[in-house]
């Protein structure tokens, strides 16, 4: 029974079916999706880390392989990551109870003056799917609000997105404002967006420049491992 | 006087009339359900005062309203929106006159890319035979500057097919700030081209400075109204279905001043709009109509263009794919919709996905340029020099594009098939068939000199080599050496006195 739930869970992760209503990829895969199956697994008293390892992570590994061989594209990857992210929300309280530490809290935001958010949303989904606790603060958010958030909510990571050369400079303002508030060292700052470059990230004193969401997961996971 | 453009006698249709009407109905439904989310208070008030259903949305971290726009309000707006719009030019002969019912195409640049491509031609020596050398173009990307913008306008002045100028490259000099960017980009453009100049505004605070500059050039308020040498692009609706706070402010202010403005919507099928054609088209149509309606409520009769930049998502990056086939389909659908409403259409073609010029770039851009041209939009933008999904501009590529538009324009000449012509060719056929050589060559000579034959490809290589890019670079240099008609010294001096923020190095008289 429990093996059955886990293998179904894995299959649904591979198909990126978040809920039973999701149309997925193949016609004949119907029934409960990742959220419902995760709940079923919890109800069947399967330990949270087993659900993660054998269902979610092992499904994501297959997705990763399919992606690298170009059988899967970004929409597939995002659907799977999104489903896994939603399952992680369900599992979080159980993990906390059993003392398993998460990968950390990640706040992501498009800075003041900028409304582009396709890239930011992708990064948020991928990070969540990779096990980070993601908080999306939205678009066009004033620097003071971001600083206040960091002060009060103490995220481990702050991701800033900007697509315009005029708003790119606001990312520098945010870093300066964090310094003035005396909380620059409390958070690692990641920056991204088409206008931003590695060089620019250095110039404004960001901790990481990320080309895309995968790059962000790679850099943060490396930091976790260190 | 106005530029001739390219009249498409029998525009290519993608949708049937019934399908056009269905999309219209679907768009009307969308405007009522779900309606639009509006993050701009003034717009919400204007819609409410005019009888739209407006409710406050409490769940956003920003003041927001839900707006439901009834069909009657849209139809009234479409009624008051001008069907003919004139975009003026410093040289009045370069004016563009667009009629929403007439498929006369004007080719226009685009679109504020961050990256400018420099080109070099290093020499490579064959390893196995060092006597063999070739030169291969090497493309060097860097951030664009105001000097690049001047150069590009200068070359565009001399491209025959190019009818109007949208700033090609984003100016990122160290001394360009949010406060002085708009005046400098408009001045750099206006001073180097005598064709129409259009741009998006970075800061609403700069609107009056930009308008004042244009009034100084044309000679006053009325003269600018009569000959609007500048116009604006606004993306006031962000897909799906959201009025953005700041761009909507800008749009409202431009409409109040009665200057021509594009209501541009750029949904991406797959991410910010449905991946299915019917879905993205119904959605973009409702977004553009919502913007047009707002503009007409602000100032009935103010000139607005139906701006469509629908694209499909790239599956590997979710970036906008201008090069894929569906993007041309969507654009042609929108051309038909705009014509159905009789509003001049700002359409899109020519951008490619690869980062550098080459085979993929040529194929993608020519494919969309030909097809979208055939559908007959009035104002076809992004058609020169754009690469990398609209992130890169390359000037010699723009020179190449000009040559390709010459071919398209030639192709669309109407056939000459009448009594006189047929009598002439039948006589030729009879004559030649009676001669021993049976060859028509002697009849070529006059035709060849009368402009009736298409020109040889101007970047034809000799021998086996493909020298297209090298020759395009040489042509670019030659065009840069041709003079341009700058703004005169007295006017320039007034502009620099009265308009704050202009960079002194842009004053060519100092
Ligand atoms: C789609 C788009 C829009 C859509 C946005 C829809 C949306 N929901 O976001 C709309 C139409 C609304 C829009 C509006 C405007 N746009 Co726009 N837009 C684009 C476009 C074509 C694609 C951007 C995109 O979504 N790419 C796909 C995503 C997946 O890529 P991405 O954003 O780069 O994100 C990836 C990485 O960069 C990275 N990343 C991004 N952020 C972060 C953050 C972190 C923390 C990390 C780790 C990684 C990361 O990971 C992402 C995933 O792989 C670009 C051109 C281009 N090709 O980049 C122009 C572009 C950015 N826009 C431009 C302009 C000018 C505008 C407008 C000002 C136009 C106007 N006149 O009104 C307005 C902006 C208004 C405002 N205040 O922001 C210019 C910018 C030039 C400049 N000045 O810098 C560009 C370059 C186009 C052009 N050539 O003209 N735009």
Coordinates of C-alpha atoms in Angstrom, one line a residue, chain B residues 205-459:
Chain B
X205 CA 8.4 64.0 -15.0
X206 CA 10.2 64.3 -18.4
X207 CA 7.1 64.4 -20.5
X208 CA 6.8 68.2 -20.6
X209 CA 10.5 68.7 -21.3
X210 CA 10.3 66.3 -24.2
X211 CA 7.1 67.9 -25.6
X212 CA 8.7 71.4 -25.1
X213 CA 11.7 70.3 -27.1
X214 CA 9.5 69.1 -29.9
X215 CA 7.6 72.4 -29.8
X216 CA 10.8 74.3 -30.1
X217 CA 11.8 72.3 -33.2
X218 CA 8.4 72.6 -34.9
X219 CA 7.9 76.2 -33.9
X220 CA 5.1 75.9 -31.3
X221 CA 2.2 74.1 -29.8
X222 CA -0.1 74.3 -32.8
X223 CA 2.7 73.4 -35.2
X224 CA 3.5 70.3 -33.1
X225 CA -0.2 69.3 -33.2
X226 CA -0.1 69.8 -37.0
X227 CA 3.2 68.0 -37.4
X228 CA 3.7 65.6 -34.4
X229 CA 7.3 64.8 -35.0
X230 CA 7.3 62.7 -31.8
X231 CA 5.0 60.1 -30.4
X232 CA 5.0 57.6 -27.5
X233 CA 4.8 53.9 -26.7
X234 CA 3.1 52.8 -23.5
X235 CA 2.7 49.3 -22.1
X236 CA -0.1 50.3 -19.8
X237 CA -1.6 46.8 -19.6
X238 CA 0.6 44.1 -18.3
X239 CA -0.6 40.6 -19.3
X240 CA -2.7 39.1 -18.1
X241 CA -5.2 42.0 -17.8
X242 CA -3.5 44.4 -15.4
X243 CA -3.4 48.2 -15.6
X244 CA 0.1 49.0 -14.4
X245 CA 0.3 52.0 -12.0
X246 CA 3.1 54.2 -13.4
X247 CA 2.7 53.5 -17.2
X248 CA -1.0 54.1 -16.9
X249 CA -0.2 57.6 -15.4
X250 CA 2.1 58.3 -18.3
X251 CA -0.5 57.1 -20.8
X252 CA -3.2 59.3 -19.3
X253 CA -1.0 62.4 -19.4
X254 CA 0.0 61.8 -23.0
X255 CA -3.7 61.4 -24.0
X256 CA -4.5 64.7 -22.2
X257 CA -2.0 66.4 -24.4
X258 CA -3.5 64.9 -27.5
X259 CA -0.2 63.5 -28.8
X260 CA -0.1 60.2 -30.7
X261 CA 0.5 57.2 -28.4
X262 CA 0.7 53.4 -28.9
X263 CA -1.4 51.2 -26.5
X264 CA 1.0 48.3 -26.6
X265 CA 0.4 44.9 -25.1
X266 CA 3.0 42.1 -25.2
X267 CA 1.6 38.9 -23.8
X268 CA 3.6 35.7 -24.1
X269 CA 1.7 32.6 -25.1
X270 CA 2.4 30.0 -22.5
X271 CA 3.4 32.3 -19.6
X272 CA 1.3 35.5 -19.5
X273 CA -1.4 34.3 -21.9
X274 CA -2.8 30.9 -22.9
X275 CA -0.5 28.8 -25.2
X276 CA -3.5 28.4 -27.6
X277 CA -3.9 30.9 -30.4
X278 CA -7.5 31.7 -29.7
X279 CA -6.6 32.4 -26.1
X280 CA -3.7 34.8 -26.6
X281 CA -5.5 36.6 -29.3
X282 CA -8.8 37.1 -27.4
X283 CA -6.7 38.2 -24.4
X284 CA -4.4 40.7 -26.2
X285 CA -7.4 42.1 -28.0
X286 CA -9.2 42.8 -24.8
X287 CA -6.0 44.3 -23.3
X288 CA -5.5 46.7 -26.2
X289 CA -9.2 47.6 -26.3
X290 CA -9.2 48.4 -22.6
X291 CA -6.3 50.8 -23.1
X292 CA -7.8 52.4 -26.1
X293 CA -11.1 52.8 -24.1
X294 CA -9.2 54.5 -21.3
X295 CA -7.5 56.9 -23.7
X296 CA -10.8 57.9 -25.3
X297 CA -12.4 58.4 -22.0
X298 CA -9.6 60.7 -21.0
X299 CA -9.7 62.7 -24.2
X300 CA -12.1 61.7 -26.9
X301 CA -10.5 61.8 -30.3
X302 CA -7.0 61.5 -29.1
X303 CA -4.8 59.5 -31.5
X304 CA -4.1 56.0 -30.3
X305 CA -2.5 53.1 -32.1
X306 CA -3.6 49.5 -31.6
X307 CA -0.2 48.1 -30.4
X308 CA 0.3 44.3 -30.7
X309 CA 3.4 42.5 -29.7
X310 CA 2.1 38.9 -29.1
X311 CA 4.8 36.3 -28.9
X312 CA 5.1 32.6 -28.1
X313 CA 7.3 31.5 -25.2
X314 CA 10.6 29.7 -25.9
X315 CA 10.3 26.3 -24.3
X316 CA 13.9 26.3 -23.1
X317 CA 14.0 29.7 -21.3
X318 CA 10.5 31.1 -21.3
X319 CA 12.0 34.1 -23.1
X320 CA 9.9 35.8 -25.8
X321 CA 10.4 33.9 -29.0
X322 CA 10.0 36.3 -31.9
X323 CA 11.6 33.9 -34.3
X324 CA 9.0 31.1 -33.9
X325 CA 6.3 30.6 -36.5
X326 CA 3.4 31.1 -34.1
X327 CA 4.6 34.7 -33.3
X328 CA 3.9 35.6 -36.9
X329 CA 0.5 33.9 -36.8
X330 CA -0.5 35.9 -33.7
X331 CA 0.7 39.2 -35.3
X332 CA -1.3 38.6 -38.4
X333 CA -4.4 37.9 -36.3
X334 CA -3.9 41.2 -34.6
X335 CA -3.5 43.0 -37.9
X336 CA -6.9 41.7 -38.9
X337 CA -8.5 42.7 -35.6
X338 CA -7.1 46.3 -35.7
X339 CA -8.4 46.6 -39.3
X340 CA -11.8 45.3 -38.1
X341 CA -11.8 48.2 -35.6
X342 CA -10.3 50.6 -38.3
X343 CA -7.6 51.6 -35.9
X344 CA -4.0 51.9 -37.2
X345 CA -2.0 49.0 -36.1
X346 CA 1.5 49.0 -34.5
X347 CA 2.7 45.4 -35.3
X348 CA 5.8 43.4 -34.9
X349 CA 8.2 41.4 -37.1
X350 CA 11.8 40.9 -37.8
X351 CA 13.3 40.1 -34.4
X352 CA 15.2 36.9 -34.2
X353 CA 16.1 34.6 -31.4
X354 CA 19.9 34.0 -32.0
X355 CA 22.3 36.5 -30.4
X356 CA 24.3 37.2 -33.6
X357 CA 23.7 37.7 -37.3
X358 CA 24.0 34.6 -39.4
X359 CA 21.9 32.0 -41.1
X360 CA 19.3 31.5 -38.3
X361 CA 18.9 35.2 -37.9
X362 CA 18.3 35.7 -41.6
X363 CA 15.8 33.0 -41.9
X364 CA 13.8 33.9 -38.9
X365 CA 13.6 37.7 -39.6
X366 CA 12.8 37.3 -43.3
X367 CA 10.1 34.8 -42.6
X368 CA 8.2 37.0 -40.2
X369 CA 9.0 40.2 -42.2
X370 CA 7.5 38.8 -45.4
X371 CA 4.4 37.2 -43.8
X372 CA 3.5 40.1 -41.5
X373 CA 4.0 42.6 -44.2
X374 CA 1.6 40.7 -46.5
X375 CA -1.1 41.0 -43.8
X376 CA -0.8 44.8 -44.1
X377 CA -0.2 46.5 -40.7
X378 CA 0.2 50.2 -40.9
X379 CA 3.2 50.6 -38.6
X380 CA 5.4 47.5 -38.6
X381 CA 8.0 47.9 -35.9
X382 CA 11.1 46.1 -34.7
X383 CA 12.1 45.4 -38.3
X384 CA 15.7 46.5 -38.3
X385 CA 18.8 45.1 -36.6
X386 CA 17.2 43.3 -33.6
X387 CA 18.5 40.0 -32.3
X388 CA 18.5 37.8 -29.2
X389 CA 14.8 38.0 -28.5
X390 CA 14.9 41.8 -28.6
X391 CA 18.0 42.3 -26.3
X392 CA 20.6 43.1 -28.9
X393 CA 20.9 45.6 -31.7
X394 CA 23.4 45.4 -34.6
X395 CA 23.7 48.3 -37.0
X396 CA 25.0 46.3 -40.1
X397 CA 22.1 43.9 -39.6
X398 CA 19.8 46.9 -40.0
X399 CA 21.5 47.7 -43.2
X400 CA 21.0 44.1 -44.4
X401 CA 17.3 44.3 -43.4
X402 CA 16.9 47.4 -45.5
X403 CA 18.1 45.4 -48.5
X404 CA 15.5 42.7 -47.7
X405 CA 12.7 45.1 -47.5
X406 CA 13.6 46.4 -50.9
X407 CA 13.1 42.9 -52.2
X408 CA 9.8 42.6 -50.4
X409 CA 8.7 45.9 -51.8
X410 CA 9.7 44.9 -55.2
X411 CA 7.8 41.7 -55.0
X412 CA 4.6 43.5 -54.0
X413 CA 4.6 45.7 -57.1
X414 CA 1.4 45.0 -59.0
X415 CA 1.7 42.9 -62.1
X416 CA 1.3 44.8 -65.4
X417 CA -1.1 42.7 -67.4
X418 CA -3.2 44.8 -69.8
X419 CA -4.0 45.1 -73.5
X420 CA -0.9 47.2 -74.3
X421 CA 1.5 45.0 -72.4
X422 CA 0.1 41.8 -73.8
X423 CA 0.2 43.2 -77.3
X424 CA 3.9 44.1 -76.8
X425 CA 4.9 40.6 -75.4
X426 CA 2.9 38.7 -78.0
X427 CA 4.7 40.6 -80.7
X428 CA 8.0 39.7 -79.1
X429 CA 7.1 36.0 -78.9
X430 CA 6.0 36.0 -82.6
X431 CA 9.1 37.8 -83.7
X432 CA 11.6 35.7 -81.7
X433 CA 10.0 32.4 -82.7
X434 CA 10.6 33.3 -86.3
X435 CA 14.4 33.9 -85.8
X436 CA 17.0 31.2 -86.0
X437 CA 18.5 31.9 -82.5
X438 CA 15.1 32.0 -80.8
X439 CA 16.4 34.2 -78.0
X440 CA 14.8 37.2 -76.3
X441 CA 18.0 38.9 -75.0
X442 CA 17.7 42.0 -77.1
X443 CA 14.5 43.0 -75.3
X444 CA 16.2 42.9 -71.9
X445 CA 18.2 46.1 -72.4
X446 CA 15.5 48.7 -72.2
X447 CA 13.6 47.0 -69.4
X448 CA 16.8 46.6 -67.5
X449 CA 17.4 50.4 -67.6
X450 CA 13.8 51.3 -66.8
X451 CA 13.8 50.2 -63.2
X452 CA 11.5 47.4 -63.9
X453 CA 14.0 44.7 -62.9
X454 CA 14.9 43.9 -59.3
X455 CA 18.4 44.8 -58.3
X456 CA 21.1 42.2 -57.8
X457 CA 21.5 41.3 -54.1
X458 CA 23.7 44.2 -52.9
X459 CA 25.9 42.0 -50.8

